[in-house]
Tab-separated table of C-alpha atoms and ligand atoms in Angstrom:
chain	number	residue	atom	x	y	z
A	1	UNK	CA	-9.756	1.406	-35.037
A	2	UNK	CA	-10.708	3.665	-32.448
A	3	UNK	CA	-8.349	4.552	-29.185
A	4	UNK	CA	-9.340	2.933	-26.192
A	5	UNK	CA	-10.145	4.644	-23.754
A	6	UNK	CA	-8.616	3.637	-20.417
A	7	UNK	CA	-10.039	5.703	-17.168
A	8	UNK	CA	-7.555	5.001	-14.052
A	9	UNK	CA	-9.126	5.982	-10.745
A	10	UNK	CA	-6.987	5.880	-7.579
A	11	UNK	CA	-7.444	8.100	-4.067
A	12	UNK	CA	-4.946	6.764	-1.413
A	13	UNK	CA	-1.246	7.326	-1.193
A	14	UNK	CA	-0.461	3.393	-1.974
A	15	UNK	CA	-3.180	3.387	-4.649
A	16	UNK	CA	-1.272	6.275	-6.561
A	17	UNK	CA	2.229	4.388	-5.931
A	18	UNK	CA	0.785	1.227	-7.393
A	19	UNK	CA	-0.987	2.733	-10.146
A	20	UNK	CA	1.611	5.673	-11.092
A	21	UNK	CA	3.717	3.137	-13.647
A	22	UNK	CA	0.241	1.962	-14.669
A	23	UNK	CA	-0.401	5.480	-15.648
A	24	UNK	CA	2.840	6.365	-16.712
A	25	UNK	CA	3.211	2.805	-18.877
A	26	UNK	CA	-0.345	3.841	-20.731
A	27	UNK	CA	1.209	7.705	-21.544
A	28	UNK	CA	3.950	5.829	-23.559
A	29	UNK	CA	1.513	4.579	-25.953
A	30	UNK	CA	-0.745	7.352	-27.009
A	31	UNK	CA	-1.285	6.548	-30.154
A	32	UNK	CA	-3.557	3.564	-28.881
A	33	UNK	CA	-4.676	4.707	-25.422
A	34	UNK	CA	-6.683	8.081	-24.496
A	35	UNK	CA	-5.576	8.200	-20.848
A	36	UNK	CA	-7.823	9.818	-18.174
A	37	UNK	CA	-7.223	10.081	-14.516
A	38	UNK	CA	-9.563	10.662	-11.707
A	39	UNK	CA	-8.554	10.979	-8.358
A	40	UNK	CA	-11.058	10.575	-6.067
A	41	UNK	CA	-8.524	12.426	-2.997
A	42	UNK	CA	-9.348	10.017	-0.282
A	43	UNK	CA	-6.283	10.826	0.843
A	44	UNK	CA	-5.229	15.138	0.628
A	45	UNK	CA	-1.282	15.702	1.072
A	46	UNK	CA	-0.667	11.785	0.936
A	47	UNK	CA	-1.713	11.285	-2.628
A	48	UNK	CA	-0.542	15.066	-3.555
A	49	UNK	CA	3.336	14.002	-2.543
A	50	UNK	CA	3.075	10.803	-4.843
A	51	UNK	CA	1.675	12.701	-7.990
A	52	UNK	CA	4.284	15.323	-7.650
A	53	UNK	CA	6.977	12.263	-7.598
A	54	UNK	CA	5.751	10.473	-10.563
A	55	UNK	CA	4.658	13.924	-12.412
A	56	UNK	CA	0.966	13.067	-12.761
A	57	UNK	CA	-1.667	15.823	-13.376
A	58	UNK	CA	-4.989	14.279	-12.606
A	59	UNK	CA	-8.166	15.214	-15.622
A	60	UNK	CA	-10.411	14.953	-12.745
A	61	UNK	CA	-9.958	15.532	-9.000
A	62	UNK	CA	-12.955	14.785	-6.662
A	63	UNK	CA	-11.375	16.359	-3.736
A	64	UNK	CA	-13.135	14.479	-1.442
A	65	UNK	CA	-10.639	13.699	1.823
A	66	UNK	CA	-12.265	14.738	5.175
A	67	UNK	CA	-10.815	15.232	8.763
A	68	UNK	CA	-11.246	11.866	10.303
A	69	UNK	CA	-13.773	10.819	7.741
A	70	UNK	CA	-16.172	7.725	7.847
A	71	UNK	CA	-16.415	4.568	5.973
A	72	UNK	CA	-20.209	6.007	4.953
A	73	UNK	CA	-19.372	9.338	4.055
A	74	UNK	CA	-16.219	8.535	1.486
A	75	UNK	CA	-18.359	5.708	0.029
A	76	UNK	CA	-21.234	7.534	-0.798
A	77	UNK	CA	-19.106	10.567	-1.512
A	78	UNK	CA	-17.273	8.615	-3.982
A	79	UNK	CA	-19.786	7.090	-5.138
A	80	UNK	CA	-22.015	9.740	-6.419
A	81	UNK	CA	-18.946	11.895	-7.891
A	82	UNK	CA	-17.253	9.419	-9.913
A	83	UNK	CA	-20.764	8.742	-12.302
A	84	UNK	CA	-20.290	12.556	-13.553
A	85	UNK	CA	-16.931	11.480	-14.319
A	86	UNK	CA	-17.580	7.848	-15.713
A	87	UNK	CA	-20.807	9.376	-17.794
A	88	UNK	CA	-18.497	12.454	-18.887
A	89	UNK	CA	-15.729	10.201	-19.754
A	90	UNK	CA	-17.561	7.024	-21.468
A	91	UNK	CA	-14.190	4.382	-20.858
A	92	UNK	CA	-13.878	1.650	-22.476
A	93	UNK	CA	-12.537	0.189	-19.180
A	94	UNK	CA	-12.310	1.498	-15.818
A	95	UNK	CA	-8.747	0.623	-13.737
A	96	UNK	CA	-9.351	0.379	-10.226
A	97	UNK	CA	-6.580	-0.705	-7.800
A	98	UNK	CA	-6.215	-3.146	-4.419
A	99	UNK	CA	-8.780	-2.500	-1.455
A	100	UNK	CA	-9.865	0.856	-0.252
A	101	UNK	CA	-13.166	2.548	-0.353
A	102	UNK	CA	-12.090	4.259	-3.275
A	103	UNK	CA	-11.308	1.083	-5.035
A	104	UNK	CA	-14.838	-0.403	-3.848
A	105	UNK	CA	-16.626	2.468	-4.708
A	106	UNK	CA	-15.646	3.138	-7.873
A	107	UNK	CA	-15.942	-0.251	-9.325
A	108	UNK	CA	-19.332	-0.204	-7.921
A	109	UNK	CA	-20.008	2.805	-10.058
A	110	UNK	CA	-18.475	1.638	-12.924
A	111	UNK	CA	-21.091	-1.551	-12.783
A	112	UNK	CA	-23.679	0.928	-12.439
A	113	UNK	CA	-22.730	2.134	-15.318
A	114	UNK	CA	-22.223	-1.024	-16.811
A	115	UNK	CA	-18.615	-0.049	-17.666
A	116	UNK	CA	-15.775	-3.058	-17.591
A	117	UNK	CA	-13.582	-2.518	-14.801
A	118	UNK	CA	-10.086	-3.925	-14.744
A	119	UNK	CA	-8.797	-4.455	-11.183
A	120	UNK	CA	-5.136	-3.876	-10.230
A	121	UNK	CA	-3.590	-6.387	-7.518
A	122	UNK	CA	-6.679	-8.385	-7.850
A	123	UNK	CA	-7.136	-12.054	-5.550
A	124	UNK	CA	-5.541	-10.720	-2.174
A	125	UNK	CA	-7.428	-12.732	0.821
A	126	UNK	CA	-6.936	-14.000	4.072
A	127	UNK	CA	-10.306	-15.202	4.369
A	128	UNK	CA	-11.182	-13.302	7.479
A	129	UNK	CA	-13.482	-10.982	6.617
A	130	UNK	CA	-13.183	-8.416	9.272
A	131	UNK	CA	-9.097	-8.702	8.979
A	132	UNK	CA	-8.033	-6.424	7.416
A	133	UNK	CA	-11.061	-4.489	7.516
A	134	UNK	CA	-13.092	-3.098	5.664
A	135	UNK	CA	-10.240	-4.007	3.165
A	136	UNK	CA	-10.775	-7.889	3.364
A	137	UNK	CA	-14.345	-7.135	1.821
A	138	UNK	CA	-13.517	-4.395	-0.314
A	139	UNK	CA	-11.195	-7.062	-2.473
A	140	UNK	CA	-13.596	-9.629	-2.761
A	141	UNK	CA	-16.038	-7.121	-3.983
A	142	UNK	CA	-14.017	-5.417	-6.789
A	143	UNK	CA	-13.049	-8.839	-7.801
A	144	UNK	CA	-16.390	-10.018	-8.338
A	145	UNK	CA	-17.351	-7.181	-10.093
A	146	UNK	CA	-14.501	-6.644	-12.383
A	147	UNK	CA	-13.638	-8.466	-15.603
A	148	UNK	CA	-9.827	-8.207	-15.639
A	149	UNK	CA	-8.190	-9.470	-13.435
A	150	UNK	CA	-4.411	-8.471	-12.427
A	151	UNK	CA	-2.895	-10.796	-9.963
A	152	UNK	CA	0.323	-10.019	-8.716
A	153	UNK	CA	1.234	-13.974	-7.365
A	154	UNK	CA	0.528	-17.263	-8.190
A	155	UNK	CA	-1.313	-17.378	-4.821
A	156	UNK	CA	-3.728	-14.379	-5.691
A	157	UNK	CA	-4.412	-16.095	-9.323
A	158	UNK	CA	-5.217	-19.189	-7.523
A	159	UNK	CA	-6.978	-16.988	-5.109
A	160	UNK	CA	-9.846	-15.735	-7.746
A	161	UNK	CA	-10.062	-19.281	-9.377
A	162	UNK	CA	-11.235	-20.551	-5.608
A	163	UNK	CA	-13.430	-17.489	-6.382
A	164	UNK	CA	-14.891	-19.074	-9.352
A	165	UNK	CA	-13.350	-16.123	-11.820
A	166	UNK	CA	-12.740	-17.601	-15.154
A	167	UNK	CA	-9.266	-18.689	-15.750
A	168	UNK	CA	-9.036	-16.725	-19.240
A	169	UNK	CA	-9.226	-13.272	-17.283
A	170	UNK	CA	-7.432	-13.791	-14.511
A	171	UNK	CA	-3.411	-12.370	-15.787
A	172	UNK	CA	-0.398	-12.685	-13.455
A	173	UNK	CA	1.380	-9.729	-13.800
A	174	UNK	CA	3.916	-9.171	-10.632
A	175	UNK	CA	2.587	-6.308	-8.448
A	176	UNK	CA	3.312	-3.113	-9.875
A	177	UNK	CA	4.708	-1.790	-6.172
A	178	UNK	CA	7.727	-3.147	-7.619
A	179	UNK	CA	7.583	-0.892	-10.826
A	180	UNK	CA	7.530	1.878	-8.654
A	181	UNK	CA	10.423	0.828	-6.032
A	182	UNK	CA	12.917	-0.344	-8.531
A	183	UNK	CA	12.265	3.183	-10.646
A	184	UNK	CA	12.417	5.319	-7.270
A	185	UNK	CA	15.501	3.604	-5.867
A	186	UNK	CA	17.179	4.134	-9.063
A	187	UNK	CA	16.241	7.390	-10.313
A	188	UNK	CA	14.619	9.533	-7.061
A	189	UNK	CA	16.290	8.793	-4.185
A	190	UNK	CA	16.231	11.314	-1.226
A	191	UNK	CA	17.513	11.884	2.268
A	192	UNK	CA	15.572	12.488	4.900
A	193	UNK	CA	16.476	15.921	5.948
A	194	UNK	CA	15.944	17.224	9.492
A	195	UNK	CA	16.858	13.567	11.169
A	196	UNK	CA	20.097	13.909	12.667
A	197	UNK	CA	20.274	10.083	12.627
A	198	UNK	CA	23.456	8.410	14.285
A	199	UNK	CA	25.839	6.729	11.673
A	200	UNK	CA	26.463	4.240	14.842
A	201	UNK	CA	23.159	3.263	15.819
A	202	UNK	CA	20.886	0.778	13.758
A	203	UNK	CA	17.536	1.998	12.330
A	204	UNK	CA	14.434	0.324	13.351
A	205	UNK	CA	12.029	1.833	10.943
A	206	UNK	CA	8.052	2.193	12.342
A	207	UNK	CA	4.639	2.665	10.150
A	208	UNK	CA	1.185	1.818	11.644
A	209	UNK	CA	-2.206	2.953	10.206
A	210	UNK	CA	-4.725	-0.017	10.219
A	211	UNK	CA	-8.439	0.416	11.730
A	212	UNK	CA	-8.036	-3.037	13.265
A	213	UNK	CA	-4.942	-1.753	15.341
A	214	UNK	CA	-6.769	1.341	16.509
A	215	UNK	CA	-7.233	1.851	20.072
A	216	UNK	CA	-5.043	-0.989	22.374
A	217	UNK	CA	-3.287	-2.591	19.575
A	218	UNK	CA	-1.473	0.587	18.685
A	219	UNK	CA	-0.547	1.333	22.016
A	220	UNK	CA	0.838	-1.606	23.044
A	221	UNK	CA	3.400	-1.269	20.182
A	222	UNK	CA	4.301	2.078	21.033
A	223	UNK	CA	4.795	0.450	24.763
A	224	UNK	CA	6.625	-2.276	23.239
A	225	UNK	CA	8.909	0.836	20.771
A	226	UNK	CA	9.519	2.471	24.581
A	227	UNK	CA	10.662	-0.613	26.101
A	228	UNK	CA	12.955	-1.465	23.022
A	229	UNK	CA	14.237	2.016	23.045
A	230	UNK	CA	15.164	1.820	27.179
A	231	UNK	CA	17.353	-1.574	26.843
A	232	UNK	CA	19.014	-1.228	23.414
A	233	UNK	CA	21.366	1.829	23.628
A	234	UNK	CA	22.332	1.122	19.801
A	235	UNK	CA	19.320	1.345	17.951
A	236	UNK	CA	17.311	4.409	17.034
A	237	UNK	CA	13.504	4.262	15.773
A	238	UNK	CA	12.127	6.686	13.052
A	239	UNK	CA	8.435	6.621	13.100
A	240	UNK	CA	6.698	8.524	10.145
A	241	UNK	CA	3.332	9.088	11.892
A	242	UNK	CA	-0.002	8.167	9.607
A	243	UNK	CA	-1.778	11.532	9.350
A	244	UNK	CA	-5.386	9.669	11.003
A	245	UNK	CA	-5.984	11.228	13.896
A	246	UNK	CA	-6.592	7.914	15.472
A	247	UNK	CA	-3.074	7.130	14.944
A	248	UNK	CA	-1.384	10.678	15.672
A	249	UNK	CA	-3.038	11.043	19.178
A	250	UNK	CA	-2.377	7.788	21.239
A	251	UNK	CA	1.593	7.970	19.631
A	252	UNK	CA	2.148	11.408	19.738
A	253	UNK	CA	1.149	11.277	23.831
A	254	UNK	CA	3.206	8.242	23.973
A	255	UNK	CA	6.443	9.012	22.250
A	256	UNK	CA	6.645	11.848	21.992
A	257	UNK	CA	10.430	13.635	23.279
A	258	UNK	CA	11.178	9.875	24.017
A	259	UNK	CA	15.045	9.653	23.494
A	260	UNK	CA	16.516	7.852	20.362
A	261	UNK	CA	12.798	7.735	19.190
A	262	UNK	CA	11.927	10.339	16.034
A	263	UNK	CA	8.250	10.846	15.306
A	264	UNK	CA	7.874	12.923	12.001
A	265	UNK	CA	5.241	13.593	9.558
A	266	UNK	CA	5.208	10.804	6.768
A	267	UNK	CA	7.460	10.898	4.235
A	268	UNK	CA	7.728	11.380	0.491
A	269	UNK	CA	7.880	8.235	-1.036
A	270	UNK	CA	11.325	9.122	-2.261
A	271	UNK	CA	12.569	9.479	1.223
A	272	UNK	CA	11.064	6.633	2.306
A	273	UNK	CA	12.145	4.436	0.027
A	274	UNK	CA	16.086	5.602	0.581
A	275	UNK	CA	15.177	5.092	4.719
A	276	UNK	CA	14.017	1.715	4.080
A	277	UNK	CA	17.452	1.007	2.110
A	278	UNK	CA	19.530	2.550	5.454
A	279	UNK	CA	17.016	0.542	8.089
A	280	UNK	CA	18.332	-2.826	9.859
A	281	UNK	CA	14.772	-3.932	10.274
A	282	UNK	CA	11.058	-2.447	9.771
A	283	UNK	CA	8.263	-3.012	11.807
A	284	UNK	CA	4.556	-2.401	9.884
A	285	UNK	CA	1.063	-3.226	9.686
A	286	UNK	CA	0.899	-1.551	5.778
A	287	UNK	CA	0.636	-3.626	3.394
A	288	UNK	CA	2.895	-1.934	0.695
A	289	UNK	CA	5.657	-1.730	3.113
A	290	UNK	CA	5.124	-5.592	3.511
A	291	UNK	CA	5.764	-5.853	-0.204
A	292	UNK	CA	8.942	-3.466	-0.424
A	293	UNK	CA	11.191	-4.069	2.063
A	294	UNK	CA	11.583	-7.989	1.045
A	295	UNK	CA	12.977	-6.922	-2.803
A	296	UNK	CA	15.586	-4.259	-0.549
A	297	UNK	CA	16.511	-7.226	1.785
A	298	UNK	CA	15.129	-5.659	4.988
A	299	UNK	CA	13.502	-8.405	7.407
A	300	UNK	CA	9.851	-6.870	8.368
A	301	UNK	CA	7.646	-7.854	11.924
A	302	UNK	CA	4.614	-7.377	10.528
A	303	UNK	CA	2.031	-5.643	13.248
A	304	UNK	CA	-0.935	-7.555	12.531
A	305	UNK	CA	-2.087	-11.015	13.408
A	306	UNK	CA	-3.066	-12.181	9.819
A	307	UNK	CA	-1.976	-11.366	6.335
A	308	UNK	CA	-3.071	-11.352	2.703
A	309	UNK	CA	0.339	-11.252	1.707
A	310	UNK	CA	1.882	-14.845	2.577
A	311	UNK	CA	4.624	-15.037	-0.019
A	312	UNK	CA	7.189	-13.506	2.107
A	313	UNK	CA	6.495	-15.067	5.119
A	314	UNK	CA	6.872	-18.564	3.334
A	315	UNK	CA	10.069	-17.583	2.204
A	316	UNK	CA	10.924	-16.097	5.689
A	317	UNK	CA	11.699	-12.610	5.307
A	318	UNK	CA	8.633	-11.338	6.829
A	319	UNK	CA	7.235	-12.576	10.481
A	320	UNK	CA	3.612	-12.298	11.696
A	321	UNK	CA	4.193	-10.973	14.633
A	322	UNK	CA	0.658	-9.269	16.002
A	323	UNK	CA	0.274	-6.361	18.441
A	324	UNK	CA	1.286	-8.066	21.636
A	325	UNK	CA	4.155	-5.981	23.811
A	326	UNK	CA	5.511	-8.983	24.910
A	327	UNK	CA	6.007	-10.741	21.553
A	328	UNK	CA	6.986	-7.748	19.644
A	329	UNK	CA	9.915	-7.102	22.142
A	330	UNK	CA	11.143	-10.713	21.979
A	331	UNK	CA	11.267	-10.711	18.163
A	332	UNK	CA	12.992	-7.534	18.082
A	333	UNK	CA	15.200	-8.212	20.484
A	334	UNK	CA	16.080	-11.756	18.523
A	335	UNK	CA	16.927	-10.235	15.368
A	336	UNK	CA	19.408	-7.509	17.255
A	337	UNK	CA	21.268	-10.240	19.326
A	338	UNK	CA	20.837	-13.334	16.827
A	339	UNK	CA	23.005	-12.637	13.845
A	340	UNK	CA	22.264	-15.648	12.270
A	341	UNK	CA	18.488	-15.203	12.777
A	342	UNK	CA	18.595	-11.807	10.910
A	343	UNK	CA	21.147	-12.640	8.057
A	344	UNK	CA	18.560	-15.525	7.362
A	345	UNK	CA	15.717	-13.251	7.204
A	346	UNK	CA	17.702	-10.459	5.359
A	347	UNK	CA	17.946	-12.624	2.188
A	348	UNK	CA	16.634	-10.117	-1.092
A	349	UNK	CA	13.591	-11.832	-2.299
A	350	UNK	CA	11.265	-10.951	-4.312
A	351	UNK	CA	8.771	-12.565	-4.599
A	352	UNK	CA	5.920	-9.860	-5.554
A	353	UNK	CA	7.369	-9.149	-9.147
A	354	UNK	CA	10.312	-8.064	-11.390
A	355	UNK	CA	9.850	-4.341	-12.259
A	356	UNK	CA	7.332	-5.336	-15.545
A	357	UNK	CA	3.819	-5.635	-14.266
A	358	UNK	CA	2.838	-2.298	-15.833
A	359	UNK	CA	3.930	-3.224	-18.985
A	360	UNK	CA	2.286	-6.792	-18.390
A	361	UNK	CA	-1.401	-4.858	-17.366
A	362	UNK	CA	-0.827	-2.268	-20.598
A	363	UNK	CA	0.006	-5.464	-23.052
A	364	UNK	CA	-3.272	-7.230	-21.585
A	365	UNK	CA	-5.405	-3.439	-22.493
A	366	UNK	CA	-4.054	-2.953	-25.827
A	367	UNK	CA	-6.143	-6.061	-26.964
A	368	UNK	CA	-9.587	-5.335	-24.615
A	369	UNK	CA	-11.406	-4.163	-27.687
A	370	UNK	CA	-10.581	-7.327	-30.274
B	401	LIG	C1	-6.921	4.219	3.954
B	401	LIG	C2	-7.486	2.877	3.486
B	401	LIG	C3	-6.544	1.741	3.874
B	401	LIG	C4	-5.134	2.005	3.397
B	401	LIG	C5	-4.680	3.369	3.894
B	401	LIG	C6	-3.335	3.703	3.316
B	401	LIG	C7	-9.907	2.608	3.450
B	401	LIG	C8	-11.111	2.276	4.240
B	401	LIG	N1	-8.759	2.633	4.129
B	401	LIG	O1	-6.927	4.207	5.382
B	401	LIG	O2	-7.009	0.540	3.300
B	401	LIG	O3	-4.290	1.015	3.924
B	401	LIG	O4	-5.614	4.368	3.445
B	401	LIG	O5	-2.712	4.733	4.013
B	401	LIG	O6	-9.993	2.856	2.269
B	401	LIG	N2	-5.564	12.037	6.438
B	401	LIG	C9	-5.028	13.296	6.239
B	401	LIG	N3	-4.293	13.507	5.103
B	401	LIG	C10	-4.081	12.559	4.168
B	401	LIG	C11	-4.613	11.277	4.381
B	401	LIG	C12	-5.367	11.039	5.518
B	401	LIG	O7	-5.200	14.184	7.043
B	401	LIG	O8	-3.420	12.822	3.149
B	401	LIG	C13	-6.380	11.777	7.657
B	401	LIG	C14	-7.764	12.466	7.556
B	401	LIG	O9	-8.155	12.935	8.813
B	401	LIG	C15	-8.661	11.297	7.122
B	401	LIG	C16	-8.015	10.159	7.901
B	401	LIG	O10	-6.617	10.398	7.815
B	401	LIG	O11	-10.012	11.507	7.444
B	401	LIG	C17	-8.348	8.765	7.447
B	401	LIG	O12	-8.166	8.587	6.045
B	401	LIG	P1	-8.874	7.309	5.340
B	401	LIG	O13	-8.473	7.264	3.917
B	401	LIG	O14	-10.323	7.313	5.629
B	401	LIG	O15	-8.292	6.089	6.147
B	401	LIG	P2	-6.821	5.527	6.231
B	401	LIG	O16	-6.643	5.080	7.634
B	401	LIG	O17	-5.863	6.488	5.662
B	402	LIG	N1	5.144	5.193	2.426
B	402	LIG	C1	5.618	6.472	2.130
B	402	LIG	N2	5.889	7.325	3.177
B	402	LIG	C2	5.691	6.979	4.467
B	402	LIG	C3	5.191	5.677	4.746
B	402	LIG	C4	4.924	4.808	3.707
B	402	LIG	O1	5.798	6.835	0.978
B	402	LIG	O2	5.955	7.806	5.366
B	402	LIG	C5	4.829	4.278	1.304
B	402	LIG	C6	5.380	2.877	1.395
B	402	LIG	O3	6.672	2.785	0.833
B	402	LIG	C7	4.352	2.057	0.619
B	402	LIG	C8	3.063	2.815	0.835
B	402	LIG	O4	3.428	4.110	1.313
B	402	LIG	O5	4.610	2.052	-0.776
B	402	LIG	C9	2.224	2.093	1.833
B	402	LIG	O6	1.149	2.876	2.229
B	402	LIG	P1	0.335	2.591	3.531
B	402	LIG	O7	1.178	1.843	4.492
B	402	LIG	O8	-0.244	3.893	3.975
B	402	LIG	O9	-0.881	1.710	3.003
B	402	LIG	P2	-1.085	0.146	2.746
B	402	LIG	O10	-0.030	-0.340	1.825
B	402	LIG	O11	-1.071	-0.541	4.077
B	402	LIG	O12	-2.460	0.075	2.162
């Protein structure tokens, strides 16, 4: 029988963490995959850092990342580039991953091209559909157009059967973030250089990058980060700062020189991953991070006022917190004075997968042509 011919297209920095053992899993078995990779480069020096990590040379690179680029433009963008590559390429099965435009888009041109598209860290929801936006959407789209479906929790599977996706292609695989933590932690980890962190001081490690936070929301944590920083002499924050210009400006002119707060440009994913390890606690709105720092024991405030991602927060290492000053203080301030309260919520859980949903997703490929 013929190889199949598996065509993995990714753009964003978490896309290429997420799919990188995906690609790396299909590479082992040549002799019954032909393995192409398109990036569309949504993201430039992001997605650049993670394909030097994981030693991935893309086939195809659409080159596509614009300063402060629209929802519109990257759609269409994407959109029109990836049929060269999907008519060029003739898959078998496209592999799309999660809930950017990149993942949207180029399912959507896969169904033009009438192409099956299997959908990595399929069934995410929280029902809302302008929270997380446009990313709430973009999942529910990809799912309904794709015929495999890779859940990473029981949740998500029963997600996609509310959905009405057929039970016989739905697959619950773990979420392959995992894959890439466990493999990182063991084999790449990095120090931050150019820190000057205090052995004495906790870490309070800071990411923020969501469109719903832009504007108010992502000042008021940086208000809430200054306020922290004023009262708690012991505690240092280390804030690798989202390239989006909508992000950079309204932190950069708030914290910027602020004492015992480091702003720096975002890390490799090694050296993130090894920060996350050293951190007492991480406040995010990503969703990745969300995912992570539960398996490494870190409790995480999560920036945002809803999430797709309610596994951890039923087994009460992550809290909902939202963008409020007030409340984000508070919580902060109860997991540096309440030891109890943080060993509690410090607990390593895992509850997004074991290190094997690659090798789940590359079982469920080898038989798509049978
Ligand atoms: C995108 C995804 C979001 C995901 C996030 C991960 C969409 C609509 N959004 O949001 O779901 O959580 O990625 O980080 O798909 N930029 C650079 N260099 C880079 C990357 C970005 O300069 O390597 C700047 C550019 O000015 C770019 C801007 O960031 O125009 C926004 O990038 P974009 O991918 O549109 O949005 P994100 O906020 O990164
Ligand atoms: N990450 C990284 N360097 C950083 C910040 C985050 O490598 O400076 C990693 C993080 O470990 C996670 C992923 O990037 O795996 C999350 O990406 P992001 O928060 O941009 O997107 P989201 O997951 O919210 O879509």
């Amino acid at each position: 029988m013929s190889k199949i011919k598996v065509l993995t297209i990714f753009g964003t920095r978490p896309e290429a963490i997420k799919m990188a053992p995906v690609v790396k899993e299909i590479e082992k078995n040549p002799d019954i995959f032909e393995n192409f990779v398109c990036v569309t480069a949504q993201h430039r020096e992001l997605l650049d850092g993670v394909l030097n990590l994981f030693e991935i040379t893309p086939d195809f690179d659409l080159n596509i990342m614009k300063e402060n680029q629209n929802l519109w433009s990257v759609t269409s963008d994407i959109l029109l580039k990836t049929k060269d590559v999907t008519e060029k390429v003739n898959p078998d099965i496209v592999l799309v991953h999660g809930d950017t435009t990149t993942s949207m888009a180029s399912a959507l041109s896969a169904f033009y091209a009438k192409i099956p598209v299997g959908h990595v860290e399929a069934g995410l929801r929280t029902f809302d559909k302008y929270y997380p936006f446009p990313e709430e959407i973009n999942r529910v789209f990809t799912d309904s157009i794709s015929t495999y479906h890779f859940a990473p929790t029981d949740k998500s599977c029963e997600n996609l059967k509310q959905s009405q996706i057929p039970s016989k292609n739905i697959y619950k695989t773990g979420n392959t973030v995992i894959d890439a933590l466990l493999y990182t932690v063991k084999n790449r980890q990095k120090q931050v250089t150019g820190l000057n962190l205090n052995p004495d001081m906790k870490t309070i490690l800071l990411t923020s990058h969501r469109r719903e936070n832009f504007g108010d929301p992502i000042k008021n944590i940086c208000k809430a980060v200054l306020e922290l920083a004023e009262h708690n002499k012991n505690i240092e924050f280390v804030y690798p700062v989202h390239p989006n210009p909508n992000v950079r400006k309204p932190v950069y002119e708030l914290l910027s020189g602020k004492e015992r707060i480091h702003l720096t440009e975002p890390l490799e994913y090694a050296e993130f991953c090894t920060l996350m390890k050293k951190s007492y606690l991480i406040l995010t709105d990503s969703g990745g991070v969300q995912e992570e720092a539960p398996s490494l024991g870190k409790p995480v405030l999560v920036l945002r006022n809803t999430t797709e991602r309610p596994e951890a927060v039923e087994y009460g290492t992550v809290k909902l917190t939202g963008t409020n000053k007030e409340k984000i203080v508070s919580e902060v301030q109860n997991l540096l004075n309440n030891k109890n309260e943080y060993i509690k919520m410090s607990e390593a859980i895992n509850p997004y997968g074991d290190g094997f949903a690659s090798k789940r997703i590359i079982d469920v490929l080898k038989n798509i042509k049978h």
